[in-house]
Coordinates of C-alpha atoms and ligand atoms in Angstrom, one line a residue:
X224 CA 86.2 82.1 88.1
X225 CA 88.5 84.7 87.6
X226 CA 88.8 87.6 90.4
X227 CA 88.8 90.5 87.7
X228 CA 87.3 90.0 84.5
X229 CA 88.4 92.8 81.7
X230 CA 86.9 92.8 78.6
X231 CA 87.1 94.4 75.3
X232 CA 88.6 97.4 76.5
X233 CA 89.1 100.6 74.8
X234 CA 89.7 104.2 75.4
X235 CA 90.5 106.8 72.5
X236 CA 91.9 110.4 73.5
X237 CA 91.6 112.7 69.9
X238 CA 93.3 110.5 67.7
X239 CA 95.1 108.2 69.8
X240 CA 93.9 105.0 70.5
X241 CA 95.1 104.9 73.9
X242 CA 93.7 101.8 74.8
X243 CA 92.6 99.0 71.8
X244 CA 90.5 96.4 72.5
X245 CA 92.1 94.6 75.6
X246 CA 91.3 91.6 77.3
X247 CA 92.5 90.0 80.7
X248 CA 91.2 87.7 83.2
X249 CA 93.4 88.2 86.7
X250 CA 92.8 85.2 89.2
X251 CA 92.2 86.1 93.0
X252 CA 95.5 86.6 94.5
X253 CA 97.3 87.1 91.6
X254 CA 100.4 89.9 90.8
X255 CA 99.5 91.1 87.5
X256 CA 102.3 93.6 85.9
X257 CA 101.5 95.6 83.3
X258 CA 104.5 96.4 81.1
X259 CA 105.2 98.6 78.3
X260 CA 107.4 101.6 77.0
X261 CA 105.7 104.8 78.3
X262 CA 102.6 105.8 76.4
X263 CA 101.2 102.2 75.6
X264 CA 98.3 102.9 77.6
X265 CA 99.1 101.2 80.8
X266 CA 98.3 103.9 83.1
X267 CA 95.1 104.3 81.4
X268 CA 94.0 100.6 81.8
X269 CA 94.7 101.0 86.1
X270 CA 93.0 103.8 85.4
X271 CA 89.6 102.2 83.9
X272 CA 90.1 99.6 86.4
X273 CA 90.0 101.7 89.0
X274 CA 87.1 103.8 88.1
X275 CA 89.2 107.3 87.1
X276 CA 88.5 107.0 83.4
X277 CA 85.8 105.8 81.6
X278 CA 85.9 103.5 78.4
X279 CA 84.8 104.2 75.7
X280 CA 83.5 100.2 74.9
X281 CA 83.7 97.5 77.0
X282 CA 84.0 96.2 80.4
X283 CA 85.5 95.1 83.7
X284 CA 83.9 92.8 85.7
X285 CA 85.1 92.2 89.7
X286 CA 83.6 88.7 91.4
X287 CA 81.5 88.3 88.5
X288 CA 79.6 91.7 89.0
X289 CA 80.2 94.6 86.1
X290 CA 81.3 97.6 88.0
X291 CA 82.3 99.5 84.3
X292 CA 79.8 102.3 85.3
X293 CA 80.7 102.3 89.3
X294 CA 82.5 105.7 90.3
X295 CA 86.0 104.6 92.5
X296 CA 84.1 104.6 95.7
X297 CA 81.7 102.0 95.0
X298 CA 84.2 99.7 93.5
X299 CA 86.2 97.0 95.3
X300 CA 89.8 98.4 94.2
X301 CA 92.0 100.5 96.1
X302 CA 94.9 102.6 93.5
X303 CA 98.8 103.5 94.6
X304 CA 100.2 106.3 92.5
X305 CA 103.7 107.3 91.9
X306 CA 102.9 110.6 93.7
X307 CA 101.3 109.5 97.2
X308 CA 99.8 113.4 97.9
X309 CA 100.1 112.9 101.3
X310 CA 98.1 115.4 103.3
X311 CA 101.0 117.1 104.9
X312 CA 98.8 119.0 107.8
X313 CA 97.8 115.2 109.4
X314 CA 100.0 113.1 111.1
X315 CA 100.3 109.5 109.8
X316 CA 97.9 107.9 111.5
X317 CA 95.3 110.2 110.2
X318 CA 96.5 109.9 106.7
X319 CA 95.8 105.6 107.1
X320 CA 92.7 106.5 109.4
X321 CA 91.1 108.6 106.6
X322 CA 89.3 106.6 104.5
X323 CA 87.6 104.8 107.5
X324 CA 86.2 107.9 109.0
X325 CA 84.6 108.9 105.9
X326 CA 83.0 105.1 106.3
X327 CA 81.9 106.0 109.8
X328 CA 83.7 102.9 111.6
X329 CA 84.0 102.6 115.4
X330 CA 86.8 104.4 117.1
X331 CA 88.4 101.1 118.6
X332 CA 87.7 99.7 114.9
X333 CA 89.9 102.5 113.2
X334 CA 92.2 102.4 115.9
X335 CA 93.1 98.7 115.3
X336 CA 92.8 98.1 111.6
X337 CA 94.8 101.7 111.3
X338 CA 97.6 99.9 113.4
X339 CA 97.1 96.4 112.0
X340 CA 97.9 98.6 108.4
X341 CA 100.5 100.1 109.7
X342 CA 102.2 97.3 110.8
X343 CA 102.0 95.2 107.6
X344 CA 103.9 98.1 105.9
X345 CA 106.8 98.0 108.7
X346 CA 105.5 101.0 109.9
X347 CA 104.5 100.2 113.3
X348 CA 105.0 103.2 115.9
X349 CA 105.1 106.1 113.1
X350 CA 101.6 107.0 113.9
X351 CA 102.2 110.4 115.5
X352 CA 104.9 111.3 112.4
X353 CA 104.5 114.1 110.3
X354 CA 104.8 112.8 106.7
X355 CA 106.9 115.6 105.7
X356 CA 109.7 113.8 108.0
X357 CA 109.2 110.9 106.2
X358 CA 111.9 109.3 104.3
X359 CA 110.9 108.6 100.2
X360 CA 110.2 104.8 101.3
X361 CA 108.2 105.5 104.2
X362 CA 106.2 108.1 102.7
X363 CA 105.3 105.6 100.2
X364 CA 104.6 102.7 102.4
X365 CA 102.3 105.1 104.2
X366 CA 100.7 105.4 101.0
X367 CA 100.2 101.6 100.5
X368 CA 98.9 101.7 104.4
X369 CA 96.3 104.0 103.3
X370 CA 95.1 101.9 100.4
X371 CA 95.3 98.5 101.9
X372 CA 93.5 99.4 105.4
X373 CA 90.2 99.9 103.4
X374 CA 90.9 96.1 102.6
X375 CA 90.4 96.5 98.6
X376 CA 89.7 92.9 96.7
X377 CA 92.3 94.7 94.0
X378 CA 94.9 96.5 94.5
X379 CA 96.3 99.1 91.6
X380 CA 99.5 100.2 91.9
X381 CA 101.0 102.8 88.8
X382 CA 104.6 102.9 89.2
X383 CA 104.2 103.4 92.9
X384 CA 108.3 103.2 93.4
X385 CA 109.7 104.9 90.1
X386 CA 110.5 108.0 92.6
X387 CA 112.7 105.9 95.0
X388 CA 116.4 105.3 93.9
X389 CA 117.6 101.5 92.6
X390 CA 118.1 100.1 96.3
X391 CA 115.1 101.3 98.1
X392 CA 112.8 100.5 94.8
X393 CA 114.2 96.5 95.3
X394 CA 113.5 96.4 99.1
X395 CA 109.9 97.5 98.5
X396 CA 109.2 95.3 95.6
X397 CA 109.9 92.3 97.8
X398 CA 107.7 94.0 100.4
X399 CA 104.8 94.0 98.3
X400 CA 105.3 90.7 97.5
X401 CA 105.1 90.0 101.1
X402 CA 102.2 91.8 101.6
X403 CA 100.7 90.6 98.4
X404 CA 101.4 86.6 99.8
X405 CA 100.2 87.2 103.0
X406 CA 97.4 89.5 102.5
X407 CA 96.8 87.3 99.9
X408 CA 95.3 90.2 97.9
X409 CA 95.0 90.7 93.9
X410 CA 97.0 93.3 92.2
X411 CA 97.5 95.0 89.2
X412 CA 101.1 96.7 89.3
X413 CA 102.0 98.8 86.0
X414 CA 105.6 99.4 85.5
X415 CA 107.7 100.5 82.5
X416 CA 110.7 98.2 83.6
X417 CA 110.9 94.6 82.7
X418 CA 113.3 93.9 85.7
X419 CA 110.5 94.9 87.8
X420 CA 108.0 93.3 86.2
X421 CA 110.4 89.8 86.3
X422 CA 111.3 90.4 89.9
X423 CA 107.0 90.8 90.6
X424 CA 105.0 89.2 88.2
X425 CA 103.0 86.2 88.4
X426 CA 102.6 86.8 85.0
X427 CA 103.4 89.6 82.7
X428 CA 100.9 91.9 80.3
X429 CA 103.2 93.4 77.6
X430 CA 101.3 96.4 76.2
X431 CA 102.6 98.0 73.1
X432 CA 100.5 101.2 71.6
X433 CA 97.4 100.6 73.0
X434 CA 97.2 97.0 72.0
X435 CA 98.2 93.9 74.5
X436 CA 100.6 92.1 72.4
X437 CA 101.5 88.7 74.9
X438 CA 100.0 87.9 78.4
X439 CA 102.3 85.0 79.8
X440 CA 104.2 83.9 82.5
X441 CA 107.8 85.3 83.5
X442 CA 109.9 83.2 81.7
X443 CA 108.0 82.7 79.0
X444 CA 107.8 86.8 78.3
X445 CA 111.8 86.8 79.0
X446 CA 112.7 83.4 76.7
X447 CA 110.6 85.4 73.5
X448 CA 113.4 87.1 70.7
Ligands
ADP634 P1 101.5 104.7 79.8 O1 100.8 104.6 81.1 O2 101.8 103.4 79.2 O3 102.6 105.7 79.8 P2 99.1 106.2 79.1 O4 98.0 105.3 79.4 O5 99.5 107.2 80.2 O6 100.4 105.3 78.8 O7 98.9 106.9 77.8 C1 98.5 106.3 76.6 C2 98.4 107.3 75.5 O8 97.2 108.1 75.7 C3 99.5 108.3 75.4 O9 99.7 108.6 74.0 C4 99.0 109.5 76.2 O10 99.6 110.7 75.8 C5 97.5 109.4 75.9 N1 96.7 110.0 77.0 C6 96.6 109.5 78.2 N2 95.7 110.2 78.9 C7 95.3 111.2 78.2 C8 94.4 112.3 78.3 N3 93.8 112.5 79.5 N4 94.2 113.1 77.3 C9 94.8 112.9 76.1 N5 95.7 111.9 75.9 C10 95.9 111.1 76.9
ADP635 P1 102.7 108.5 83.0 O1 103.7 108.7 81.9 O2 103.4 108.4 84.4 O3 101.8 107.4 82.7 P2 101.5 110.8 82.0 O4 102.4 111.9 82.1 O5 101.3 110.0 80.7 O6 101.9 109.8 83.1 O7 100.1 111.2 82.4 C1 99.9 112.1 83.6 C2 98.5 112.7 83.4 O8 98.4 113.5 82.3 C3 97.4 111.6 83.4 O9 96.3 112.1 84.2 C4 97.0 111.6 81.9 O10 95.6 111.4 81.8 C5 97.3 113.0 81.4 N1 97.8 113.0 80.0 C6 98.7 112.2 79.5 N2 98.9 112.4 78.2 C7 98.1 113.5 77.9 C8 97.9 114.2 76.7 N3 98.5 113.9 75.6 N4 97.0 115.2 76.8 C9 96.4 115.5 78.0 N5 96.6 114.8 79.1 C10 97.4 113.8 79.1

């Protein structure tokens, strides 16, 4: 069965069709990248996924249970956006911690998943930074800390590195992979670059004005005229 389940999927904003009927099963453990010139209504798919937008018809099932009506918080997912809004008042390990106060965990339990986070990001040690002395990078691996400690089935990621210059944004793609492989954790990873969609993908979602228009493996999205 597949891990995420979305069917039918639409979204219209006035008179655009901003998402068009789109349908894609994602298998557990699996690097789905959605690619498409800007406007084809990626963002707004992670979105829906993610529990940030509603559709306007159909639905996304996670494990085989429909979560189309679940606000973020009760959903399995956890989102990386280009923009990582970290709070700049908290010190990194607060920033990670955050999301498992709110859940009311055990100090010793924060304390060590917070770290464990940490580490998987290369990261280890920065827990008393201040984000603001935070390279690009490491502000956004903080970011993907932050996400990935609350252990999220999925993981949706919307251009998380566009900010990062050429060099940086290749060292973090294989980083994710890592993660991705080890963690062995489902993600959904929208780019508008087909190099880092290649470089990523287990298979490619090529969206074009709303509509999915070829859902295939690497090579076979590169070999097509
Ligand atoms: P992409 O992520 O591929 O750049 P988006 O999903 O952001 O595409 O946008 C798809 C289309 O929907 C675009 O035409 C965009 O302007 C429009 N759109 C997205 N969000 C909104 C919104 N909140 N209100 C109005 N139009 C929107
Ligand atoms: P990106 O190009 O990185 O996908 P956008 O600039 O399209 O980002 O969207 C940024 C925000 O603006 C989103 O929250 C989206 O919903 C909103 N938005 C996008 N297009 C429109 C639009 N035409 N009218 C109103 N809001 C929009």
């Amino acid at each position: 069965m597949a891990e995420l389940e979305i069917r039918n999927l639409s979204r219209v904003f006035g008179a655009t069709r901003a998402v068009n009927d789109v349908s894609i099963s994602v298998a557990h453990g699996e690097l789905l990248c959605l690619l498409g010139p800007s406007g084809s209504g990626k963002s707004t798919v992670l979105r829906m996924l993610g529990g940030f937008e509603r559709p306007d018809s159909g639905s996304i099932l996670i494990d085989g249970k429909d979560v189309t009506n679940l606000p973020p918080e009760r959903r399995p997912t956890g989102m990386v956006f280009q923009s990582h809004a970290l709070w700049s008042h908290m010190d990194v390990f607060s920033n990670v911690a955050f999301g498992l106060k709110l859940r009311r965990l055990p100090r010793q339990d924060i304390r060590q998943r917070t770290e464990a986070a940490l580490d998987m990001v290369g990261l280890a040690g920065f827990g008393p930074r201040r984000p603001t002395k935070l390279s690009g990078g490491q502000q956004q691996r903080v970011a993907l800390a932050r996400s990935l400690v609350l252990e999220p089935k999925i993981l949706l990621l919307d251009e998380p590195f566009a900010s990062l210059d050429q060099h940086l944004r290749e060292r973090m793609r294989e980083e994710v992979r890592e993660i991705q492989q080890r963690a062995g954790i489902t993600m959904v990873f929208v780019t508008h670059g087909q190099d880092e969609a290649l470089a990523l993908a287990d298979r490619i979602a090529v969206m074009r004005d709303g509509r999915l228009e070829q859902v295939d493996k690497p090579d076979a999205v590169y070999r097509r005229p």
